Short mmCIF file of C-alpha atoms in Angstrom, two decimals:
data_model
loop_
_atom_site.label_atom_id
_atom_site.label_comp_id
_atom_site.label_asym_id
_atom_site.label_seq_id
_atom_site.Cartn_x
_atom_site.Cartn_y
_atom_site.Cartn_z
CA MET A 126 -19.05 -16.32 2.66
CA LYS A 127 -18.93 -14.66 -1.68
CA VAL A 128 -16.16 -11.56 -1.92
CA LEU A 129 -16.06 -9.56 -5.18
CA PHE A 130 -12.63 -7.71 -4.68
CA ILE A 131 -12.49 -4.44 -6.95
CA SER A 132 -8.51 -2.15 -7.11
CA SER A 133 -7.19 -0.89 -10.28
CA GLU A 134 -3.80 -3.10 -9.63
CA VAL A 135 -2.53 -6.31 -8.00
CA ALA A 136 0.17 -8.01 -7.99
CA PRO A 137 1.52 -9.69 -9.29
CA PHE A 138 0.30 -8.72 -13.05
CA SER A 139 0.39 -5.07 -11.52
CA LYS A 140 1.69 -2.88 -9.01
CA THR A 141 2.88 0.85 -8.18
CA GLY A 142 2.76 0.05 -4.10
CA GLY A 143 1.35 -1.36 -1.35
CA LEU A 144 -2.07 -0.95 -2.77
CA GLY A 145 -1.01 -3.68 -4.61
CA ASP A 146 0.56 -5.99 -2.91
CA VAL A 147 -2.61 -6.03 -0.27
CA ALA A 148 -5.23 -6.79 -3.63
CA GLY A 149 -2.86 -9.85 -3.81
CA ALA A 150 -3.01 -11.17 -0.87
CA LEU A 151 -5.44 -9.76 1.42
CA PRO A 152 -8.51 -11.61 -1.67
CA ALA A 153 -5.50 -14.66 -1.50
CA ALA A 154 -6.25 -14.75 2.91
CA LEU A 155 -10.05 -14.64 2.47
CA ALA A 156 -9.53 -17.76 0.68
CA SER A 157 -7.56 -20.08 2.41
CA LEU A 158 -10.40 -19.14 5.33
CA GLY A 159 -12.93 -20.80 3.06
CA HIS A 160 -14.45 -17.57 1.48
CA ASP A 161 -15.32 -17.46 -2.10
CA VAL A 162 -13.08 -14.39 -3.42
CA LYS A 163 -12.59 -12.89 -7.39
CA VAL A 164 -11.02 -10.01 -7.61
CA VAL A 165 -11.53 -7.30 -11.03
CA THR A 166 -8.63 -5.09 -12.38
CA PRO A 167 -8.27 -3.64 -16.06
CA ARG A 168 -6.55 -5.17 -17.96
CA TYR A 169 -3.44 -3.61 -18.29
CA ARG A 170 -1.26 -3.45 -21.21
CA ASP A 171 1.42 -3.73 -19.07
CA VAL A 172 0.21 -6.20 -17.43
CA ARG A 173 2.76 -9.00 -15.85
CA GLY A 174 1.85 -12.80 -16.17
CA ALA A 175 -0.52 -11.82 -19.43
CA GLU A 176 0.35 -15.46 -20.70
CA ARG A 177 -2.14 -16.54 -17.61
CA LEU A 178 -4.68 -15.76 -18.34
CA VAL A 179 -8.04 -17.52 -20.58
CA PRO A 180 -10.43 -16.21 -21.92
CA THR A 181 -13.77 -16.75 -19.63
CA GLY A 182 -16.16 -16.76 -23.02
CA GLN A 183 -17.92 -13.20 -21.43
CA SER A 184 -18.38 -9.79 -22.52
CA LEU A 185 -19.26 -6.19 -20.84
CA LEU A 186 -21.10 -4.11 -22.79
CA LEU A 187 -21.28 0.21 -21.27
CA ARG A 188 -23.51 2.38 -22.15
CA PHE A 189 -21.63 5.49 -20.99
CA PRO A 190 -23.24 9.37 -22.45
CA PHE A 191 -19.76 9.70 -23.64
CA GLY A 192 -20.38 6.13 -25.80
CA GLU A 193 -20.64 2.82 -25.38
CA LEU A 194 -18.19 0.68 -24.38
CA SER A 195 -17.07 -2.41 -24.93
CA GLY A 196 -14.83 -5.61 -23.30
CA PRO A 197 -13.88 -9.31 -22.87
CA ILE A 198 -13.72 -10.63 -19.43
CA LEU A 199 -10.33 -12.56 -19.20
CA SER A 200 -9.54 -14.63 -16.10
CA ALA A 201 -6.15 -15.83 -14.01
CA ARG A 202 -6.93 -19.23 -11.09
CA LEU A 203 -5.01 -18.77 -8.64
CA ALA A 204 -6.42 -21.39 -6.12
CA GLU A 205 -9.72 -23.21 -6.41
CA ARG A 206 -11.69 -20.58 -4.09
CA LEU A 207 -9.84 -17.72 -5.55
CA GLU A 208 -10.17 -16.06 -9.30
CA VAL A 209 -8.52 -12.65 -11.33
CA LEU A 210 -10.74 -11.22 -13.38
CA PHE A 211 -9.00 -8.84 -16.36
CA LEU A 212 -11.46 -6.47 -17.64
CA GLU A 213 -10.13 -5.09 -20.99
CA ASN A 214 -10.50 -2.30 -23.32
CA GLU A 215 -7.75 -1.57 -26.05
CA ALA A 216 -9.04 2.70 -25.89
CA LEU A 217 -8.84 2.69 -22.03
CA PHE A 218 -6.00 0.57 -20.67
CA GLY A 219 -4.29 -1.49 -24.28
CA ASN A 220 -3.21 1.38 -26.12
CA ARG A 221 -0.88 3.46 -23.64
CA HIS A 222 2.16 2.44 -20.97
CA GLY A 223 1.53 2.87 -17.12
CA LEU A 224 -1.23 2.49 -15.08
CA TYR A 225 -2.59 5.99 -14.11
CA GLY A 226 -0.18 8.32 -15.58
CA ASP A 227 3.22 8.81 -17.47
CA ALA A 228 5.49 11.66 -17.11
CA SER A 229 3.37 14.83 -18.57
CA GLY A 230 0.93 13.01 -15.92
CA PRO A 231 -2.08 11.69 -14.24
CA PHE A 232 -4.49 9.87 -17.65
CA ALA A 233 -6.63 13.25 -18.60
CA ASP A 234 -9.99 10.12 -19.34
CA ASN A 235 -8.86 8.56 -15.42
CA HIS A 236 -12.93 9.59 -14.41
CA ARG A 237 -13.94 7.71 -17.98
CA ARG A 238 -11.50 4.50 -17.52
CA PHE A 239 -12.42 4.03 -13.26
CA ALA A 240 -16.00 4.21 -14.27
CA TYR A 241 -15.59 1.19 -16.64
CA LEU A 242 -13.39 -1.20 -13.60
CA CYS A 243 -16.63 0.19 -10.90
CA VAL A 244 -19.81 -0.96 -12.91
CA GLY A 245 -17.50 -3.51 -15.04
CA ALA A 246 -16.99 -5.37 -12.01
CA LEU A 247 -20.23 -5.07 -10.48
CA GLN A 248 -21.35 -6.77 -14.67
CA ALA A 249 -18.38 -9.31 -14.62
CA ALA A 250 -20.29 -10.57 -11.75
CA GLN A 251 -23.82 -11.17 -12.77
CA ARG A 252 -22.58 -11.94 -15.96
CA LEU A 253 -20.87 -14.65 -14.20
CA GLY A 254 -23.72 -15.75 -12.05
CA PHE A 255 -20.99 -15.04 -9.04
CA ILE A 256 -23.01 -13.49 -6.80
CA PRO A 257 -21.73 -11.85 -4.04
CA ASP A 258 -22.22 -11.03 -0.29
CA ILE A 259 -19.78 -8.21 0.25
CA VAL A 260 -18.07 -6.28 -2.45
CA HIS A 261 -14.74 -5.08 -0.77
CA ALA A 262 -13.37 -1.89 -2.67
CA ASN A 263 -10.30 -0.08 -2.31
CA ASP A 264 -9.01 3.52 -2.65
CA TRP A 265 -10.45 6.70 -5.05
CA GLN A 266 -10.12 4.50 -8.66
CA THR A 267 -13.33 1.67 -6.75
CA GLY A 268 -14.85 4.74 -5.18
CA LEU A 269 -17.85 5.04 -7.46
CA VAL A 270 -17.88 0.80 -7.04
CA PRO A 271 -21.09 1.71 -3.51
CA VAL A 272 -23.09 4.68 -5.89
CA ALA A 273 -23.39 2.28 -8.53
CA LEU A 274 -23.99 -0.49 -6.38
CA ARG A 275 -26.23 1.70 -4.09
CA ARG A 276 -28.08 3.59 -7.49
CA GLY A 277 -27.66 1.28 -10.46
CA PHE A 278 -27.44 -2.46 -9.05
CA GLN A 279 -30.05 -2.71 -6.49
CA ALA A 280 -32.98 -3.78 -9.17
CA GLY A 281 -30.98 -6.73 -9.98
CA PRO A 282 -29.48 -9.99 -8.56
CA LEU A 283 -27.10 -7.79 -7.05
CA ALA A 284 -29.35 -6.09 -4.57
CA ASN A 285 -28.82 -7.74 -1.35
CA ALA A 286 -24.99 -7.11 -1.89
CA LYS A 287 -22.88 -5.29 1.25
CA SER A 288 -19.80 -2.91 0.00
CA VAL A 289 -16.87 -2.34 2.04
CA PHE A 290 -14.85 0.59 0.96
CA THR A 291 -11.13 0.23 2.05
CA ILE A 292 -8.44 3.95 2.26
CA HIS A 293 -5.18 2.88 1.54
CA ASN A 294 -4.61 6.67 1.00
CA LEU A 295 -6.35 9.83 2.43
CA ALA A 296 -4.23 11.66 -0.08
CA TYR A 297 -5.36 10.49 -3.01
CA GLN A 298 -8.38 11.25 -4.17
CA GLY A 299 -9.73 10.84 -7.09
CA GLN A 300 -11.22 14.92 -8.09
CA PHE A 301 -12.42 15.47 -11.49
CA SER A 302 -14.11 18.60 -12.68
CA LYS A 303 -18.15 18.60 -12.00
CA ASP A 304 -18.51 18.50 -15.96
CA VAL A 305 -17.39 14.45 -15.14
CA MET A 306 -21.13 14.31 -14.11
CA GLY A 307 -22.70 14.76 -17.33
CA ASP A 308 -19.90 12.49 -19.20
CA LEU A 309 -20.26 10.02 -16.66
CA GLY A 310 -24.03 10.09 -16.55
CA LEU A 311 -23.92 10.37 -13.07
CA PRO A 312 -27.53 11.61 -11.74
CA TRP A 313 -27.07 15.62 -10.28
CA ASP A 314 -28.46 14.64 -7.35
CA LEU A 315 -25.47 13.20 -5.94
CA PHE A 316 -23.57 16.05 -7.07
CA THR A 317 -24.19 17.26 -3.08
CA ALA A 318 -21.93 18.34 -0.38
CA HIS A 319 -23.14 16.96 2.55
CA GLY A 320 -24.28 12.98 1.36
CA GLY A 321 -22.94 13.56 -1.61
CA LEU A 322 -19.83 13.26 -4.38
CA GLU A 323 -19.07 17.39 -4.13
CA PHE A 324 -16.04 18.18 -2.71
CA HIS A 325 -15.35 21.77 -3.73
CA ASN A 326 -17.64 22.12 -6.55
CA THR A 327 -15.06 18.92 -7.95
CA VAL A 328 -15.88 15.30 -8.73
CA ASN A 329 -14.46 13.28 -5.66
CA PHE A 330 -14.42 9.96 -6.28
CA LEU A 331 -13.00 8.62 -3.20
CA LYS A 332 -15.51 11.49 -0.64
CA ALA A 333 -18.01 8.60 -3.34
CA GLY A 334 -17.00 5.88 -1.01
CA LEU A 335 -16.31 6.86 1.68
CA VAL A 336 -20.16 8.01 1.61
CA PHE A 337 -21.81 4.98 -0.30
CA SER A 338 -20.19 2.14 1.85
CA ASP A 339 -21.64 0.43 4.10
CA ALA A 340 -18.08 -0.06 6.46
CA LEU A 341 -15.43 1.85 5.79
CA THR A 342 -11.81 0.49 6.45
CA THR A 343 -8.69 1.76 6.50
CA VAL A 344 -4.74 0.06 6.78
CA SER A 345 -3.82 0.46 10.28
CA PRO A 346 -6.14 1.40 13.78
CA THR A 347 -3.64 4.43 13.90
CA TYR A 348 -4.03 5.82 10.98
CA ALA A 349 -8.89 5.63 11.45
CA ARG A 350 -7.97 8.39 14.48
CA GLU A 351 -5.56 9.85 12.39
CA ILE A 352 -7.61 10.32 10.02
CA GLN A 353 -10.23 12.59 11.51
CA THR A 354 -8.04 15.04 12.54
CA PRO A 355 -7.61 18.15 10.54
CA GLU A 356 -4.12 18.07 10.10
CA GLN A 357 -4.32 14.08 8.07
CA GLY A 358 -8.29 14.81 7.13
CA TYR A 359 -6.83 16.13 4.54
CA GLY A 360 -10.75 18.34 4.09
CA LEU A 361 -12.43 15.32 4.28
CA ASP A 362 -11.59 14.32 8.65
CA GLY A 363 -14.97 15.60 9.20
CA LEU A 364 -16.96 13.20 7.67
CA LEU A 365 -14.93 10.00 8.09
CA ARG A 366 -15.66 11.56 11.82
CA HIS A 367 -19.04 11.22 10.97
CA ARG A 368 -19.33 8.06 9.61
CA ALA A 369 -17.02 7.56 13.10
CA HIS A 370 -19.22 4.28 14.13
CA ARG A 371 -18.02 2.71 11.07
CA LEU A 372 -14.55 3.12 10.13
CA HIS A 373 -12.26 0.33 11.09
CA GLY A 374 -8.25 0.49 11.60
CA ILE A 375 -7.29 -3.61 10.16
CA LEU A 376 -3.35 -3.45 9.85
CA ASN A 377 -2.20 -4.84 6.65
CA GLY A 378 -0.67 -8.28 6.64
CA ILE A 379 3.07 -9.24 4.45
CA ASP A 380 3.91 -11.84 2.43
CA ALA A 381 5.28 -14.51 5.09
CA GLN A 382 6.78 -17.11 2.80
CA GLU A 383 7.95 -14.01 0.29
CA TRP A 384 9.64 -12.39 3.15
CA ASN A 385 11.30 -14.74 5.34
CA PRO A 386 15.14 -15.22 6.27
CA GLU A 387 14.95 -18.49 6.93
CA VAL A 388 14.55 -19.31 2.79
CA ASP A 389 14.51 -16.13 1.23
CA PRO A 390 16.24 -17.64 -2.42
CA PHE A 391 18.66 -13.24 -2.59
CA LEU A 392 20.11 -13.93 0.67
CA PRO A 393 23.18 -15.09 0.52
CA ALA A 394 22.94 -17.13 4.27
CA ARG A 395 19.66 -17.98 6.09
CA TYR A 396 19.04 -17.05 9.48
CA SER A 397 16.77 -17.60 11.77
CA ALA A 398 15.34 -15.80 16.00
CA SER A 399 17.56 -18.74 17.40
CA ASP A 400 20.23 -18.57 14.99
CA LEU A 401 20.80 -14.52 13.02
CA ALA A 402 24.94 -15.92 12.13
CA GLY A 403 23.90 -16.01 8.77
CA LYS A 404 23.01 -12.09 8.99
CA ALA A 405 26.33 -11.37 10.05
CA VAL A 406 27.24 -12.80 6.37
CA CYS A 407 24.14 -10.95 4.87
CA LYS A 408 26.09 -7.81 6.22
CA ARG A 409 29.00 -8.80 4.76
CA GLU A 410 27.63 -8.82 1.60
CA LEU A 411 25.10 -5.79 1.77
CA LEU A 412 28.94 -3.93 2.33
CA GLY A 413 30.34 -5.72 -0.96
CA ARG A 414 26.99 -4.85 -2.88
CA PHE A 415 27.00 -1.28 -2.01
CA GLY A 416 31.07 -0.89 -2.76
CA LEU A 417 31.95 0.20 0.52
CA GLU A 418 34.60 -1.84 2.60
CA ASP A 419 33.47 -4.20 5.29
CA THR A 420 33.42 -2.73 8.90
CA GLN A 421 32.44 -3.18 11.61
CA ALA A 422 30.07 0.44 12.19
CA PRO A 423 26.38 0.13 12.04
CA VAL A 424 24.49 -0.20 9.10
CA PHE A 425 21.26 1.85 8.41
CA GLY A 426 18.70 1.03 5.75
CA PHE A 427 16.38 2.38 4.00
CA VAL A 428 14.08 1.12 0.83
CA THR A 429 11.51 3.78 -0.11
CA ARG A 430 9.57 5.99 -2.60
CA LEU A 431 11.69 8.99 -2.77
CA ALA A 432 8.54 11.25 -1.81
CA TRP A 433 7.52 14.16 0.66
CA GLN A 434 5.14 11.27 2.25
CA LYS A 435 7.50 9.37 3.29
CA GLY A 436 10.36 12.28 4.78
CA VAL A 437 13.93 12.11 2.43
CA ASP A 438 13.71 15.48 3.01
CA LEU A 439 14.50 15.79 6.43
CA LEU A 440 16.56 12.28 6.22
CA LEU A 441 19.08 14.12 3.65
CA GLU A 442 18.84 17.14 6.07
CA ALA A 443 20.00 15.05 8.98
CA LEU A 444 22.48 12.69 7.93
CA PRO A 445 24.88 15.20 7.30
CA ALA A 446 25.08 15.70 11.19
CA ALA A 447 24.54 11.37 11.69
CA LEU A 448 27.56 10.70 9.55
CA HIS A 449 29.56 12.63 12.25
CA ALA A 450 29.52 9.09 14.27
CA ASP A 451 31.62 5.85 12.31
CA LEU A 452 28.46 4.39 10.73
CA ARG A 453 27.74 3.72 7.12
CA VAL A 454 23.75 4.63 5.01
CA VAL A 455 22.48 2.18 1.97
CA GLY A 456 18.82 3.15 0.37
CA VAL A 457 17.25 1.28 -2.54
CA GLY A 458 14.37 4.17 -4.22
CA SER A 459 13.14 6.44 -6.77
CA GLY A 460 11.13 9.19 -6.63
CA GLU A 461 11.29 13.00 -6.76
CA GLY A 462 14.00 14.33 -8.94
CA PRO A 463 15.12 16.91 -6.02
CA LEU A 464 15.81 14.24 -3.18
CA GLU A 465 17.16 11.57 -6.09
CA ASP A 466 19.89 15.12 -6.65
CA GLY A 467 19.62 15.37 -3.05
CA LEU A 468 21.06 10.73 -2.77
CA ARG A 469 23.48 11.94 -5.28
CA ALA A 470 25.10 14.56 -3.09
CA LEU A 471 25.66 13.12 0.32
CA GLN A 472 26.80 10.15 -1.65
CA ALA A 473 29.38 12.15 -3.16
CA ARG A 474 30.60 13.84 -0.26
CA TYR A 475 30.90 10.90 1.62
CA PRO A 476 31.81 8.34 -0.43
CA LYS A 477 33.27 6.01 1.66
CA GLN A 478 30.03 5.95 4.15
CA VAL A 479 26.75 6.85 1.51
CA SER A 480 25.86 4.23 -0.89
CA VAL A 481 22.24 4.40 -2.43
CA HIS A 482 20.85 2.59 -5.20
CA LEU A 483 18.84 5.00 -6.92
CA GLY A 484 15.89 2.03 -9.17
CA PHE A 485 14.00 -0.38 -8.23
CA ASP A 486 15.78 -3.65 -7.53
CA ALA A 487 13.86 -6.88 -5.10
CA ALA A 488 17.09 -8.65 -4.40
CA LEU A 489 19.20 -5.71 -3.30
CA SER A 490 16.23 -4.67 -0.83
CA HIS A 491 15.90 -7.68 0.04
CA LEU A 492 19.52 -7.36 1.16
CA VAL A 493 19.69 -4.38 2.25
CA GLU A 494 16.31 -5.31 4.12
CA ALA A 495 18.20 -8.93 5.56
CA GLY A 496 21.95 -7.02 6.07
CA ALA A 497 21.56 -3.65 7.59
CA ASP A 498 21.82 -3.39 11.82
CA PHE A 499 19.29 -0.38 11.32
CA PHE A 500 16.10 0.48 8.83
CA LEU A 501 14.92 4.21 8.27
CA MET A 502 11.08 5.32 7.94
CA PRO A 503 11.42 8.56 8.94
CA SER A 504 7.54 8.64 6.98
CA ARG A 505 5.52 12.17 7.49
CA TYR A 506 2.69 10.35 7.64
CA GLU A 507 1.98 6.65 6.79
CA PRO A 508 -1.45 4.84 6.13
CA CYS A 509 0.55 1.35 7.02
CA GLY A 510 4.15 0.29 5.64
CA LEU A 511 5.05 -2.42 5.09
CA ASN A 512 9.28 -2.45 5.56
CA GLN A 513 8.52 -2.06 9.46
CA MET A 514 6.93 -4.87 9.62
CA TYR A 515 9.56 -6.38 6.97
CA SER A 516 12.17 -4.67 8.84
CA LEU A 517 11.33 -6.87 11.81
CA ARG A 518 10.49 -10.02 10.46
CA TYR A 519 14.93 -9.79 9.66
CA GLY A 520 16.04 -8.94 12.79
CA THR A 521 17.14 -5.24 11.74
CA VAL A 522 15.69 -3.03 13.73
CA PRO A 523 13.68 -0.13 13.11
CA ILE A 524 13.65 3.54 13.81
CA VAL A 525 10.55 4.81 12.32
CA ARG A 526 8.34 8.06 13.27
CA ALA A 527 4.86 7.72 15.51
CA THR A 528 2.85 7.63 13.33
CA GLY A 529 -0.05 5.86 11.53
CA GLY A 530 0.90 1.72 11.16
CA LEU A 531 4.42 2.95 11.98
CA VAL A 532 3.34 2.74 15.96
CA ASP A 533 0.48 0.12 15.51
CA THR A 534 4.04 -2.45 14.66
CA VAL A 535 6.99 -0.50 16.28
CA GLU A 536 7.84 -1.28 19.92
CA GLY A 537 10.00 1.62 21.72
CA GLY A 538 11.30 1.28 25.02
CA LEU A 539 14.03 0.04 26.27
CA ASP A 540 11.98 -3.24 26.61
CA GLY A 541 10.75 -2.61 22.70
CA ASN A 542 12.23 -4.01 19.09
CA GLY A 543 12.73 -0.74 16.93
CA ILE A 544 13.10 2.97 18.61
CA LEU A 545 10.63 5.20 17.37
CA PHE A 546 10.82 9.59 16.73
CA GLU A 547 7.99 12.21 17.94
CA ALA A 548 8.68 15.35 16.21
CA PHE A 549 9.27 15.62 12.43
CA HIS A 550 12.31 17.52 13.33
CA LYS A 551 16.11 17.01 12.66
CA ALA A 552 16.85 17.01 16.67
CA ALA A 553 14.34 14.29 16.87
CA LEU A 554 15.68 12.39 14.20
CA LEU A 555 19.14 12.55 15.09
CA ALA A 556 18.31 11.57 18.68
CA ALA A 557 17.32 9.03 17.25
CA PHE A 558 20.27 8.25 15.66
CA ARG A 559 22.22 9.04 19.46
CA ARG A 560 20.20 5.38 21.07
CA ALA A 561 21.03 3.44 17.88
CA LEU A 562 24.31 3.79 18.35
CA ALA A 563 23.97 2.83 21.79
CA LEU A 564 22.14 0.42 21.11
CA TYR A 565 24.53 -1.06 19.05
CA ALA A 566 27.10 -0.81 21.28
CA ASP A 567 24.86 -3.33 23.51
CA PRO A 568 25.51 -6.49 21.80
CA PRO A 569 23.38 -8.87 24.31
CA ARG A 570 20.74 -6.32 24.34
CA LEU A 571 20.63 -5.55 20.73
CA ALA A 572 19.77 -9.47 20.05
CA GLU A 573 17.56 -9.00 22.62
CA PHE A 574 15.77 -5.87 20.17
CA ARG A 575 15.69 -8.12 17.23
CA ARG A 576 14.34 -11.38 19.16
CA ARG A 577 11.45 -9.85 19.21
CA GLY A 578 10.94 -8.68 16.05
CA MET A 579 11.53 -11.21 14.91
CA GLY A 580 8.78 -13.15 16.93
CA LYS A 581 6.24 -11.28 16.25
CA ASP A 582 3.26 -12.47 13.48
CA PHE A 583 2.29 -10.03 10.94
CA SER A 584 1.17 -12.57 8.52
CA TRP A 585 -1.90 -11.50 6.51
CA SER A 586 -3.84 -14.52 8.23
CA ALA A 587 -4.19 -12.44 10.70
CA SER A 588 -4.88 -9.52 9.05
CA GLY A 589 -7.95 -11.56 6.69
CA ARG A 590 -9.78 -12.70 10.16
CA ARG A 591 -10.37 -9.38 11.00
CA TYR A 592 -11.29 -8.56 7.19
CA GLN A 593 -13.51 -11.86 7.96
CA ALA A 594 -14.88 -11.16 11.31
CA LEU A 595 -16.15 -7.85 9.87
CA PHE A 596 -17.85 -9.57 6.80
CA ASN A 597 -19.40 -11.27 8.65
CA GLU A 598 -21.07 -8.29 11.05
CA VAL A 599 -21.49 -6.10 7.82
CA VAL A 600 -23.73 -8.84 6.48
CA ALA A 601 -25.75 -9.74 9.27
CA GLU A 602 -26.76 -6.54 9.44
#
């Protein structure tokens, strides 16, 4: 079938988080299954790989009450059945750094920027003669796509296209003043609480996607259940319960080529489930890179955004007590200032046990996954999570809170592949540290944990087949 995939970021061209990874990998998996896929995304000023973009010879012309917008459609063909289309507009995307905002906060015209993406993606498909069976939108930035498809394109060639909307993180909803209804020319009959875009007297782009799509997905089965509760529904749990029969939890995959300890170019030694010798070499290199002495003590690593969601505050609370034991902690991350300050203070207090790199470093991130014995993910909530899957693939035992996709990928218990803790509490995390130390003291059992984790299939081909089945179901309806 033909799939039009719309996303505000697409790796490797643009990325702020997991959405970019998914938008780079899932379309490729669908194309490999034989589907014709076009991905549509903005042409940001800082887009990587700009030299690969070529003009299609087609342009957009969109008229909104706030003004007329136009811009060329550029293309990067990645495979025979996979093409990425870039919507260029200097005023919306080309005249600033950043995808969604800067140090001052979100861009004030984000509603215009992503309305251009939503309507422009559908118009681009028509201009290029690509008539999709499925239009797959992602997160709040594309929430107006199903609305436009149903209300603005029903009389044209896209009339029979079905819409699928994926929630990558329900906490980010794209809420704007109700004034944007007039600014964008959205019909006021859509400004309703039931079956419309209204949310506490604001316009909610994410809600638009939830209401108007033919099918909804999110990025793990457990998260699909969690967002139907008041605790994790962020005010939309009632709507999600109402549409539960249309909501599917499909676990994200990982790039099995990039994250493969047998061929990883960032590692000083490669290894596999059948020969783990190279992992010890990676551990020595990891300690050296972080300025810590070589030791036989267990190493606990993390690679994360330093954010409230990720439970870094809980980690800071628990580590002083955990560090009474003979262990080392290394980490890579950046984010919220108080959490960065907390990690600096912890490193200053325990210079022989703790070392943190504040910033993003791809090579170092791979080395942490390979060289650490345990990987820390104490998340408050986690729609899917990727690092726990990287850790399992690298034979690094994940220590995770039992939430979202972490539950769906990490198996606890004596014969599992990781360590789970339930309560978001210091005592629960410290108990997980003690279980990790006991496991480390039993090398044969630790080796079995590692091998079980490395034997799991988290490839995108498996996830792609699940999306394929859903698309077939939606089209058949």
